[in-house]
Short mmCIF file of C-alpha atoms and ligand atoms in Angstrom, two decimals:
data_model
loop_
_atom_site.label_atom_id
_atom_site.label_comp_id
_atom_site.label_asym_id
_atom_site.label_seq_id
_atom_site.Cartn_x
_atom_site.Cartn_y
_atom_site.Cartn_z
CA UNK A 1445 -23.91 -21.77 25.41
CA UNK A 1446 -20.62 -20.19 24.36
CA UNK A 1447 -18.42 -21.01 21.47
CA UNK A 1448 -14.82 -19.96 21.81
CA UNK A 1449 -12.22 -19.87 19.10
CA UNK A 1450 -9.50 -22.44 19.55
CA UNK A 1451 -5.86 -21.73 18.95
CA UNK A 1452 -4.12 -24.21 16.72
CA UNK A 1453 -0.87 -24.30 18.62
CA UNK A 1454 0.64 -27.33 16.96
CA UNK A 1455 -0.50 -26.59 13.45
CA UNK A 1456 1.32 -24.49 10.93
CA UNK A 1457 -0.03 -20.94 10.89
CA UNK A 1458 -2.05 -20.31 7.73
CA UNK A 1459 -3.55 -16.92 6.91
CA UNK A 1460 -5.37 -15.66 3.87
CA UNK A 1461 -6.37 -12.54 2.03
CA UNK A 1462 -9.68 -13.11 0.28
CA UNK A 1463 -10.66 -10.16 -1.91
CA UNK A 1464 -13.72 -9.91 -4.12
CA UNK A 1465 -12.64 -8.67 -7.55
CA UNK A 1466 -15.39 -6.06 -7.59
CA UNK A 1467 -13.06 -3.07 -7.34
CA UNK A 1468 -9.40 -2.10 -7.43
CA UNK A 1469 -6.97 -2.85 -4.59
CA UNK A 1470 -7.75 -0.41 -1.79
CA UNK A 1471 -5.15 0.84 0.66
CA UNK A 1472 -7.14 -0.80 3.48
CA UNK A 1473 -7.00 -4.15 1.68
CA UNK A 1474 -3.26 -3.71 1.25
CA UNK A 1475 -2.97 -3.23 5.01
CA UNK A 1476 -5.11 -6.34 5.68
CA UNK A 1477 -2.95 -8.33 3.26
CA UNK A 1478 0.24 -7.06 4.85
CA UNK A 1479 -0.83 -8.05 8.36
CA UNK A 1480 -1.86 -11.53 7.17
CA UNK A 1481 1.43 -11.86 5.32
CA UNK A 1482 3.51 -10.70 8.30
CA UNK A 1483 1.69 -12.89 10.79
CA UNK A 1484 2.24 -15.99 8.63
CA UNK A 1485 5.89 -15.14 7.92
CA UNK A 1486 6.67 -14.40 11.55
CA UNK A 1487 5.66 -17.93 12.53
CA UNK A 1488 7.05 -19.67 9.47
CA UNK A 1489 3.53 -20.24 8.18
CA UNK A 1490 1.81 -19.88 4.83
CA UNK A 1491 -0.05 -16.94 3.33
CA UNK A 1492 -2.86 -17.79 0.91
CA UNK A 1493 -4.62 -15.65 -1.69
CA UNK A 1494 -8.21 -16.59 -2.47
CA UNK A 1495 -10.38 -14.78 -4.97
CA UNK A 1496 -14.01 -14.52 -3.85
CA UNK A 1497 -15.70 -14.11 -7.19
CA UNK A 1498 -19.08 -15.78 -6.69
CA UNK A 1499 -20.82 -12.48 -7.34
CA UNK A 1500 -20.60 -13.00 -11.07
CA UNK A 1501 -22.30 -9.74 -12.01
CA UNK A 1502 -19.95 -7.50 -10.04
CA UNK A 1503 -16.71 -9.48 -10.35
CA UNK A 1504 -14.41 -8.81 -13.25
CA UNK A 1505 -11.06 -10.18 -14.46
CA UNK A 1506 -9.76 -6.59 -14.72
CA UNK A 1507 -10.23 -6.04 -11.00
CA UNK A 1508 -8.65 -9.40 -10.22
CA UNK A 1509 -5.67 -8.36 -12.36
CA UNK A 1510 -5.40 -5.03 -10.53
CA UNK A 1511 -5.47 -6.77 -7.14
CA UNK A 1512 -2.93 -9.43 -8.13
CA UNK A 1513 -0.56 -6.89 -9.71
CA UNK A 1514 -0.90 -4.52 -6.77
CA UNK A 1515 0.02 -7.24 -4.28
CA UNK A 1516 2.95 -8.38 -6.42
CA UNK A 1517 4.16 -4.79 -6.72
CA UNK A 1518 4.07 -4.45 -2.92
CA UNK A 1519 6.06 -7.68 -2.62
CA UNK A 1520 3.26 -9.46 -0.73
CA UNK A 1521 3.62 -12.74 -2.55
CA UNK A 1522 1.36 -15.63 -1.65
CA UNK A 1523 2.46 -19.19 -1.00
CA UNK A 1524 -0.76 -20.63 -2.39
CA UNK A 1525 -3.33 -19.07 -4.66
CA UNK A 1526 -4.04 -18.05 -8.26
CA UNK A 1527 -1.00 -18.35 -10.46
CA UNK A 1528 0.99 -20.50 -8.04
CA UNK A 1529 -1.55 -23.18 -7.15
CA UNK A 1530 -1.22 -25.24 -3.98
CA UNK A 1531 -2.59 -28.36 -2.30
CA UNK A 1532 -5.98 -26.84 -1.38
CA UNK A 1533 -7.01 -25.30 -4.69
CA UNK A 1534 -8.65 -24.14 -6.78
CA UNK A 1535 -8.28 -20.73 -5.15
CA UNK A 1536 -11.04 -18.96 -7.06
CA UNK A 1537 -14.49 -19.44 -5.56
CA UNK A 1538 -16.10 -19.57 -8.99
CA UNK A 1539 -14.10 -22.78 -9.56
CA UNK A 1540 -15.26 -24.37 -6.30
CA UNK A 1541 -19.03 -24.45 -6.79
CA UNK A 1542 -19.25 -28.26 -6.62
CA UNK A 1543 -17.55 -28.20 -3.23
CA UNK A 1544 -20.08 -25.73 -1.82
CA UNK A 1545 -22.95 -27.74 -3.30
CA UNK A 1546 -21.73 -30.80 -1.40
CA UNK A 1547 -21.75 -28.97 1.93
CA UNK A 1548 -25.16 -27.41 1.24
CA UNK A 1549 -26.45 -30.90 0.60
CA UNK A 1550 -25.05 -32.02 3.92
CA UNK A 1551 -26.84 -29.24 5.79
CA UNK A 1552 -30.13 -29.84 3.95
CA UNK A 1553 -29.81 -33.49 4.88
CA UNK A 1554 -29.20 -32.81 8.54
CA UNK A 1555 -32.08 -30.32 8.64
CA UNK A 1556 -29.78 -27.45 9.69
CA UNK A 1557 -30.56 -25.76 6.41
CA UNK A 1558 -33.82 -25.57 4.48
CA UNK A 1559 -35.46 -24.07 1.37
CA UNK A 1560 -37.32 -20.81 1.92
CA UNK A 1561 -39.99 -19.91 -0.65
CA UNK A 1562 -40.86 -16.48 0.66
CA UNK A 1563 -40.94 -13.74 -1.94
CA UNK A 1564 -38.92 -10.54 -1.72
CA UNK A 1565 -42.19 -8.65 -1.25
CA UNK A 1566 -43.21 -10.85 1.69
CA UNK A 1567 -39.82 -10.43 3.35
CA UNK A 1568 -39.85 -6.66 2.88
CA UNK A 1569 -43.36 -6.40 4.34
CA UNK A 1570 -42.41 -8.55 7.33
CA UNK A 1571 -39.30 -6.44 7.88
CA UNK A 1572 -41.24 -3.16 7.82
CA UNK A 1573 -43.88 -4.50 10.21
CA UNK A 1574 -41.23 -5.60 12.67
CA UNK A 1575 -39.55 -2.22 12.48
CA UNK A 1576 -42.88 -0.49 13.08
CA UNK A 1577 -43.36 -2.62 16.21
CA UNK A 1578 -39.80 -1.70 17.28
CA UNK A 1579 -38.71 -5.33 17.17
CA UNK A 1580 -35.32 -6.64 16.04
CA UNK A 1581 -36.01 -7.48 12.38
CA UNK A 1582 -35.69 -11.24 12.01
CA UNK A 1583 -37.04 -13.71 9.48
CA UNK A 1584 -37.90 -16.83 11.48
CA UNK A 1585 -38.97 -18.78 8.45
CA UNK A 1586 -41.94 -21.12 8.71
CA UNK A 1587 -40.47 -23.25 5.90
CA UNK A 1588 -37.87 -24.51 8.35
CA UNK A 1589 -40.52 -27.04 9.43
CA UNK A 1590 -41.13 -28.37 5.93
CA UNK A 1591 -40.03 -31.86 5.08
CA UNK A 1592 -37.24 -31.87 2.56
CA UNK A 1593 -39.12 -34.05 0.06
CA UNK A 1594 -42.09 -31.65 0.11
CA UNK A 1595 -39.83 -28.68 -0.34
CA UNK A 1596 -38.08 -30.31 -3.26
CA UNK A 1597 -41.36 -30.93 -5.04
CA UNK A 1598 -42.23 -27.27 -4.59
CA UNK A 1599 -38.76 -26.33 -5.81
CA UNK A 1600 -39.66 -27.63 -9.27
CA UNK A 1601 -42.22 -24.84 -9.64
CA UNK A 1602 -41.04 -22.06 -7.36
CA UNK A 1603 -37.78 -20.23 -6.75
CA UNK A 1604 -36.19 -20.57 -3.34
CA UNK A 1605 -33.16 -19.66 -1.31
CA UNK A 1606 -31.38 -21.87 1.21
CA UNK A 1607 -31.31 -20.63 4.78
CA UNK A 1608 -29.69 -21.74 7.99
CA UNK A 1609 -31.99 -22.62 10.88
CA UNK A 1610 -30.89 -20.19 13.60
CA UNK A 1611 -31.81 -21.16 17.15
CA UNK A 1612 -33.19 -18.36 19.29
CA UNK A 1613 -31.45 -16.99 22.34
CA UNK A 1614 -28.01 -18.51 21.82
CA UNK A 1615 -24.92 -16.56 22.82
CA UNK A 1616 -22.16 -16.78 20.28
CA UNK A 1617 -18.82 -15.64 21.65
CA UNK A 1618 -15.35 -15.62 20.25
CA UNK A 1619 -12.03 -14.43 21.50
CA UNK A 1620 -10.62 -11.80 19.13
CA UNK A 1621 -6.83 -11.49 19.18
CA UNK A 1622 -7.11 -7.70 19.13
CA UNK A 1623 -10.38 -6.99 20.91
CA UNK A 1624 -10.69 -9.82 23.42
CA UNK A 1625 -14.02 -11.58 23.90
CA UNK A 1626 -16.85 -10.49 21.62
CA UNK A 1627 -20.37 -11.92 22.06
CA UNK A 1628 -23.50 -11.75 19.97
CA UNK A 1629 -26.92 -13.16 20.72
CA UNK A 1630 -28.43 -15.19 17.92
CA UNK A 1631 -31.60 -13.09 18.19
CA UNK A 1632 -29.71 -10.14 16.66
CA UNK A 1633 -28.66 -11.94 13.47
CA UNK A 1634 -31.83 -11.29 11.49
CA UNK A 1635 -33.29 -14.75 11.94
CA UNK A 1636 -32.69 -17.62 9.56
CA UNK A 1637 -30.04 -16.07 7.36
CA UNK A 1638 -29.37 -17.16 3.79
CA UNK A 1639 -26.57 -19.49 2.75
CA UNK A 1640 -27.20 -19.75 -0.98
CA UNK A 1641 -29.41 -18.30 -3.66
CA UNK A 1642 -30.81 -19.92 -6.77
CA UNK A 1643 -28.68 -19.33 -9.83
CA UNK A 1644 -30.45 -21.58 -12.33
CA UNK A 1645 -33.44 -23.85 -11.57
CA UNK A 1646 -32.21 -26.49 -9.15
CA UNK A 1647 -28.76 -24.84 -8.82
CA UNK A 1648 -27.64 -22.74 -5.92
CA UNK A 1649 -24.85 -20.23 -5.67
CA UNK A 1650 -23.25 -19.97 -2.21
CA UNK A 1651 -23.45 -16.62 -0.48
CA UNK A 1652 -20.57 -14.86 1.17
CA UNK A 1653 -20.60 -16.21 4.73
CA UNK A 1654 -21.16 -19.80 3.68
CA UNK A 1655 -18.41 -19.90 1.05
CA UNK A 1656 -15.95 -18.23 3.42
CA UNK A 1657 -16.51 -20.83 6.13
CA UNK A 1658 -16.17 -23.78 3.77
CA UNK A 1659 -13.03 -22.36 2.16
CA UNK A 1660 -11.36 -21.36 5.41
CA UNK A 1661 -11.84 -24.90 6.67
CA UNK A 1662 -10.72 -26.69 3.52
CA UNK A 1663 -7.75 -24.38 3.08
CA UNK A 1664 -6.84 -25.04 6.73
CA UNK A 1665 -6.83 -21.35 7.63
CA UNK A 1666 -5.80 -21.02 11.28
CA UNK A 1667 -6.10 -17.24 11.63
CA UNK A 1668 -8.67 -14.98 10.00
CA UNK A 1669 -7.23 -11.46 10.05
CA UNK A 1670 -9.53 -8.88 8.48
CA UNK A 1671 -11.06 -5.43 8.85
CA UNK A 1672 -13.42 -4.67 11.72
CA UNK A 1673 -16.29 -4.26 9.27
CA UNK A 1674 -16.35 -8.08 9.28
CA UNK A 1675 -17.05 -8.41 13.00
CA UNK A 1676 -20.79 -8.65 12.32
CA UNK A 1677 -20.21 -11.55 9.90
CA UNK A 1678 -18.31 -13.54 12.50
CA UNK A 1679 -21.26 -14.89 14.56
CA UNK A 1680 -22.92 -16.08 11.36
CA UNK A 1681 -19.73 -17.78 10.25
CA UNK A 1682 -19.36 -19.39 13.66
CA UNK A 1683 -22.90 -20.78 13.47
CA UNK A 1684 -22.22 -22.21 10.02
CA UNK A 1685 -18.94 -23.73 11.23
CA UNK A 1686 -20.76 -25.30 14.13
CA UNK A 1687 -23.46 -27.04 12.11
CA UNK A 1688 -20.80 -28.30 9.71
CA UNK A 1689 -18.79 -29.59 12.67
CA UNK A 1690 -15.82 -27.49 11.67
CA UNK A 1691 -13.24 -26.20 14.11
CA UNK A 1692 -13.00 -22.42 14.31
CA UNK A 1693 -10.08 -20.32 13.21
CA UNK A 1694 -8.70 -17.63 15.50
CA UNK A 1695 -10.08 -14.20 14.61
CA UNK A 1696 -8.33 -10.82 14.60
CA UNK A 1697 -10.30 -7.75 13.48
CA UNK A 1698 -8.14 -4.82 12.45
CA UNK A 1699 -9.07 -1.21 13.23
CA UNK A 1700 -10.60 1.03 10.58
CA UNK A 1701 -8.39 3.36 8.58
CA UNK A 1702 -9.54 6.96 9.03
CA UNK A 1703 -9.02 10.13 7.03
CA UNK A 1704 -7.50 13.24 8.66
CA UNK A 1705 -11.02 14.27 9.77
CA UNK A 1706 -11.34 10.94 11.66
CA UNK A 1707 -14.10 9.59 9.42
CA UNK A 1708 -13.63 6.31 7.57
CA UNK A 1709 -11.04 6.72 4.80
CA UNK A 1710 -12.79 7.13 1.47
CA UNK A 1711 -12.37 8.66 -1.95
CA UNK A 1712 -13.31 12.10 -0.72
CA UNK A 1713 -10.06 12.09 1.31
CA UNK A 1714 -8.09 11.61 -1.93
CA UNK A 1715 -6.53 8.59 -3.54
CA UNK A 1716 -7.40 5.29 -1.87
CA UNK A 1717 -6.20 2.68 -4.35
CA UNK A 1718 -2.74 1.16 -4.37
CA UNK A 1719 -2.57 1.76 -8.13
CA UNK A 1720 -3.09 5.50 -7.61
CA UNK A 1721 -0.18 5.66 -5.20
CA UNK A 1722 1.99 3.68 -7.60
CA UNK A 1723 1.06 6.09 -10.42
CA UNK A 1724 1.92 9.09 -8.25
CA UNK A 1725 5.40 7.66 -7.77
CA UNK A 1726 5.38 6.20 -4.30
CA UNK A 1727 7.75 3.29 -3.83
CA UNK A 1728 6.36 -0.07 -2.70
CA UNK A 1729 8.88 -0.09 0.17
CA UNK A 1730 7.41 3.19 1.43
CA UNK A 1731 3.82 2.05 1.06
CA UNK A 1732 4.50 -1.23 2.89
CA UNK A 1733 6.29 0.60 5.70
CA UNK A 1734 3.51 3.19 5.88
CA UNK A 1735 0.60 0.71 5.92
CA UNK A 1736 2.36 -1.42 8.56
CA UNK A 1737 2.02 1.55 10.91
CA UNK A 1738 -1.71 1.93 10.26
CA UNK A 1739 -2.92 0.40 13.50
CA UNK A 1740 0.33 -1.23 14.61
CA UNK A 1741 3.39 0.18 16.25
CA UNK A 1742 6.47 -1.59 17.55
CA UNK A 1743 6.33 0.16 20.91
CA UNK A 1744 9.61 1.97 20.17
CA UNK A 1745 10.56 5.11 18.24
CA UNK A 1746 11.60 3.09 15.25
CA UNK A 1747 9.61 4.06 12.16
CA UNK A 1748 11.62 2.71 9.24
CA UNK A 1749 10.97 -0.96 8.54
CA UNK A 1750 11.74 -3.15 5.58
CA UNK A 1751 9.33 -5.97 4.82
CA UNK A 1752 11.84 -8.45 6.27
CA UNK A 1753 12.21 -6.45 9.47
CA UNK A 1754 8.44 -6.22 9.78
CA UNK A 1755 8.06 -9.97 9.45
CA UNK A 1756 10.41 -10.30 12.42
CA UNK A 1757 8.96 -7.56 14.59
CA UNK A 1758 5.24 -7.65 13.83
CA UNK A 1759 3.20 -8.46 16.92
CA UNK A 1760 -0.58 -8.83 16.89
CA UNK A 1761 -0.67 -7.88 20.57
CA UNK A 1762 0.51 -4.40 19.55
CA UNK A 1763 -2.31 -3.80 17.08
CA UNK A 1764 -4.61 -1.09 18.41
CA UNK A 1765 -8.40 -1.27 18.65
CA UNK A 1766 -9.05 2.37 17.76
CA UNK A 1767 -9.07 3.72 14.20
CA UNK A 1768 -5.75 4.45 12.50
CA UNK A 1769 -5.39 7.86 10.87
CA UNK A 1770 -3.96 8.00 7.37
CA UNK A 1771 -1.35 10.75 7.39
CA UNK A 1772 -0.16 11.59 3.89
CA UNK A 1773 2.73 13.74 5.21
CA UNK A 1774 4.15 10.68 6.87
CA UNK A 1775 3.85 8.70 3.64
CA UNK A 1776 5.66 11.51 1.77
CA UNK A 1777 8.38 11.56 4.39
CA UNK A 1778 8.85 7.79 4.18
CA UNK A 1779 8.85 7.90 0.40
CA UNK A 1780 11.54 10.59 0.37
CA UNK A 1781 13.57 8.46 2.75
CA UNK A 1782 13.36 5.39 0.53
CA UNK A 1783 14.07 7.40 -2.63
CA UNK A 1784 17.28 8.70 -1.10
CA UNK A 1785 18.32 5.17 -0.10
CA UNK A 1786 18.24 3.89 -3.67
CA UNK A 1787 21.43 3.36 -5.63
CA UNK A 1788 21.56 5.83 -8.55
CA UNK A 1789 21.22 3.08 -11.15
CA UNK A 1790 18.20 1.64 -9.34
CA UNK A 1791 16.61 5.06 -8.92
CA UNK A 1792 17.10 5.67 -12.65
CA UNK A 1793 15.56 2.29 -13.48
CA UNK A 1794 12.48 3.10 -11.41
CA UNK A 1795 12.17 6.61 -12.85
CA UNK A 1796 12.07 5.33 -16.43
CA UNK A 1797 8.31 4.54 -16.59
CA UNK A 1798 7.46 7.97 -15.17
CA UNK A 1799 9.69 9.78 -17.67
CA UNK A 1800 8.22 7.71 -20.48
CA UNK A 1801 4.65 8.45 -19.37
CA UNK A 1802 5.33 12.18 -19.81
CA UNK A 1803 7.05 11.52 -23.13
CA UNK A 1804 10.46 12.71 -22.01
CA UNK A 1805 11.95 9.41 -23.12
CA UNK A 1806 10.93 6.60 -25.40
CA UNK A 1807 10.69 3.21 -23.68
CA UNK A 1808 12.20 1.50 -26.70
CA UNK A 1809 15.27 3.72 -26.85
CA UNK A 1810 16.77 5.67 -23.98
CA UNK A 1811 20.18 6.36 -22.48
CA UNK A 1812 20.19 4.91 -18.97
CA UNK A 1813 23.55 6.48 -18.09
CA UNK A 1814 22.18 9.91 -18.96
CA UNK A 1815 19.05 9.29 -16.88
CA UNK A 1816 21.22 8.18 -13.99
CA UNK A 1817 23.24 11.43 -14.10
CA UNK A 1818 20.11 13.56 -14.25
CA UNK A 1819 18.20 11.74 -11.53
CA UNK A 1820 21.13 11.66 -9.11
CA UNK A 1821 21.14 15.43 -9.24
CA UNK A 1822 17.53 15.59 -8.01
CA UNK A 1823 17.72 12.65 -5.61
CA UNK A 1824 18.19 14.76 -2.45
CA UNK A 1825 14.99 16.72 -3.14
CA UNK A 1826 12.75 14.12 -4.75
CA UNK A 1827 9.55 13.21 -2.86
CA UNK A 1828 7.77 11.10 -5.45
CA UNK A 1829 8.79 9.59 -8.78
CA UNK A 1830 5.70 11.20 -10.32
CA UNK A 1831 7.41 14.60 -9.88
CA UNK A 1832 10.41 13.52 -11.84
CA UNK A 1833 9.19 14.85 -15.21
CA UNK A 1834 8.44 18.31 -13.80
CA UNK A 1835 11.79 18.45 -12.08
CA UNK A 1836 14.15 17.06 -14.71
CA UNK A 1837 12.14 17.09 -17.93
CA UNK A 1838 14.26 19.98 -19.24
CA UNK A 1839 17.23 17.63 -19.51
CA UNK A 1840 15.30 15.72 -22.17
CA UNK A 1841 13.41 18.49 -23.98
CA UNK A 1842 14.09 22.15 -24.58
CA UNK A 1843 12.18 24.09 -21.92
CA UNK A 1844 9.25 26.41 -22.57
CA UNK A 1845 9.20 29.61 -20.50
CA UNK A 1846 8.43 33.33 -20.59
CA UNK A 1847 11.29 35.78 -21.13
CA UNK A 1848 10.60 37.38 -17.71
CA UNK A 1849 11.98 34.26 -16.07
CA UNK A 1850 15.44 35.23 -17.30
CA UNK A 1851 15.50 38.44 -15.31
CA UNK A 1852 17.41 38.55 -12.02
CA UNK A 1853 16.21 41.14 -9.51
CA UNK A 1854 16.31 44.68 -11.01
CA UNK A 1855 18.08 43.74 -14.23
CA UNK A 1856 16.74 45.15 -17.45
CA UNK A 1857 16.41 43.07 -20.64
CA UNK A 1858 19.54 44.69 -22.03
CA UNK A 1859 21.48 43.74 -18.84
CA UNK A 1860 20.30 40.16 -19.25
CA UNK A 1861 21.37 40.24 -22.87
CA UNK A 1862 24.83 41.46 -21.85
CA UNK A 1863 25.00 38.73 -19.19
CA UNK A 1864 24.29 36.09 -21.84
CA UNK A 1865 26.95 37.52 -24.10
CA UNK A 1866 29.50 37.14 -21.30
CA UNK A 1867 28.54 33.60 -20.38
CA UNK A 1868 28.20 32.51 -23.99
CA UNK A 1869 31.64 33.83 -24.84
CA UNK A 1870 33.22 32.08 -21.87
CA UNK A 1871 31.52 28.79 -22.71
CA UNK A 1872 32.28 29.03 -26.40
CA UNK A 1873 35.96 29.47 -25.56
CA UNK A 1874 36.02 26.29 -23.48
CA UNK A 1875 37.22 23.24 -25.47
CA UNK A 1876 34.96 20.17 -25.34
CA UNK A 1877 37.62 18.13 -23.58
CA UNK A 1878 37.74 20.67 -20.71
CA UNK A 1879 33.95 20.73 -20.34
CA UNK A 1880 33.73 19.41 -16.77
CA UNK A 1881 31.67 20.59 -13.85
CA UNK A 1882 34.84 21.72 -12.08
CA UNK A 1883 36.11 23.83 -15.00
CA UNK A 1884 32.69 25.26 -15.71
CA UNK A 1885 32.35 26.42 -12.14
CA UNK A 1886 35.83 27.92 -12.09
CA UNK A 1887 35.49 29.85 -15.35
CA UNK A 1888 31.96 31.10 -14.74
CA UNK A 1889 32.51 32.13 -11.13
CA UNK A 1890 35.51 34.12 -12.30
CA UNK A 1891 33.29 35.96 -14.79
CA UNK A 1892 30.46 36.30 -12.27
CA UNK A 1893 32.67 38.20 -9.85
CA UNK A 1894 33.10 40.92 -12.47
CA UNK A 1895 29.35 41.58 -12.48
CA UNK A 1896 27.90 44.84 -11.18
CA UNK A 1897 28.18 45.12 -7.35
CA UNK A 1898 29.82 41.67 -7.42
CA UNK A 1899 26.31 40.14 -7.61
CA UNK A 1900 26.97 36.67 -9.03
CA UNK A 1901 23.26 36.18 -9.67
CA UNK A 1902 23.49 38.66 -12.54
CA UNK A 1903 25.48 36.11 -14.50
CA UNK A 1904 24.29 32.82 -13.03
CA UNK A 1905 20.52 33.34 -12.76
CA UNK A 1906 19.81 34.14 -16.42
CA UNK A 1907 22.10 31.29 -17.45
CA UNK A 1908 20.43 28.75 -15.15
CA UNK A 1909 16.95 29.95 -16.16
CA UNK A 1910 17.82 29.68 -19.87
CA UNK A 1911 19.08 26.14 -19.41
CA UNK A 1912 16.22 24.83 -17.23
CA UNK A 1913 13.25 27.08 -17.91
CA UNK A 1914 12.41 26.75 -14.20
CA UNK A 1915 12.25 29.05 -11.16
CA UNK A 1916 13.97 26.36 -9.12
CA UNK A 1917 16.36 23.75 -10.45
CA UNK A 1918 19.81 22.36 -9.79
CA UNK A 1919 22.62 24.91 -10.23
CA UNK A 1920 23.93 26.00 -13.65
CA UNK A 1921 27.27 24.12 -13.44
CA UNK A 1922 25.56 20.76 -12.94
CA UNK A 1923 23.14 21.45 -15.77
CA UNK A 1924 25.86 22.63 -18.18
CA UNK A 1925 27.95 19.58 -17.35
CA UNK A 1926 25.10 17.17 -18.14
CA UNK A 1927 23.68 18.99 -21.18
CA UNK A 1928 27.09 19.38 -22.84
CA UNK A 1929 28.52 22.29 -24.78
CA UNK A 1930 26.44 22.20 -27.94
CA UNK A 1931 23.05 21.91 -26.25
CA UNK A 1932 23.95 24.49 -23.58
CA UNK A 1933 24.93 27.10 -26.14
CA UNK A 1934 21.85 26.35 -28.22
CA UNK A 1935 19.68 27.09 -25.17
CA UNK A 1936 21.49 30.37 -24.49
CA UNK A 1937 20.83 31.36 -28.11
CA UNK A 1938 17.13 30.60 -27.69
CA UNK A 1939 17.07 32.81 -24.60
CA UNK A 1940 18.81 35.66 -26.44
CA UNK A 1941 16.23 35.38 -29.22
CA UNK A 1942 13.41 35.63 -26.68
CA UNK A 1943 14.85 38.91 -25.38
CA UNK A 1944 14.99 40.53 -28.80
ZN1 ZN B 2258 -38.73 -17.81 4.52
#
């Protein structure tokens, strides 16, 4: 017997992302969400967010918040789900327990499910014995033959779990949109697998595969798009769908995301959470573009895609089966690209939280025009917003540096001192109203030409170093222009003091 997924051609496409709030939003989950989002948008369908929080011990509202905020930040907004509601809610599994109980009841009634009273110890012993005999471990539970009324009497005294009666030797096949036909034999599923466990006496909490099947049906999910680690859950979910007389969604299992060493991407490869990338100063546009290319490519050389473009061009047929390598250099490159595309005012707005985090500005009181001037200067070189403090912090706070930084090539301290006297005098003589980048350049270059061997660095390096406190920074004219006369001269005086 074969069971094939059916395509819902006439129905509206409905996809879902269904995270468990037992950890922060992982980059792989962001990719899964994105592909679900794009597939729904491409066909004018709906994208649903469902929170799978039946594991009460491991789920936490903090993780749910991280996931929800991460998705919002990426711009992957859901049409139905927590916060927005929808016709098939509630969208948190912990709020749907009565629904699951109803379907469990149905299966107990039909005899497709039953109460198993075997202890953990018994199951472990059985498992070890089967392994020792080199058999496929499978719990074919003898309680499947019990009459329901007898089992329910026993239930008053003994704990139980609810299992599905799995028929032996059945082929379960489905057509995966990415991998083609995939078949499992029911003998490899571990026997009568569990659907629900006791929570309190007489009350059962649905387990993962059961809740997923019920929710996907009731939420009218047409396409289940998820990571390939879920392939092994699929035959179980198909069997549950079958006994409940549910139609099957279409499945698409996405390739793994790999680190540079081609092993599954994990913490030892570096940051893996969306929040970490946000904190480092990657733009959501860059992260969306980057994750879209983890396992998908448009079949052309085009690499830059906005979310809107992706929704138009995304094609499940072009998703690869093999693992997708996470290449941080590519992410950096994309991020630099998007940073340079931003309007100065927008770039400044986005830089504000990063400057505030390093205490260069106060969130309650800052000069956005000033930030705009400063940030525009660094825009061509900026790779991540997280670097912004290190690069332009000196515009907000007097720099700390060693006096050696002020020395250009073979200059001695007394040469540097003389250089400062020249530049200070020239700047002091310039009236405030003439203090423009153009004038500053003209006057200082004139003076610089008079330096020994015509080496302009003898005037400009110490000046730039005194103003920025950095080995590398924008040029001295830009810095002088932005800092203004008073602050510039104050910084030269600090440098002179350091040399004494
Ligand atoms: Zn049993």
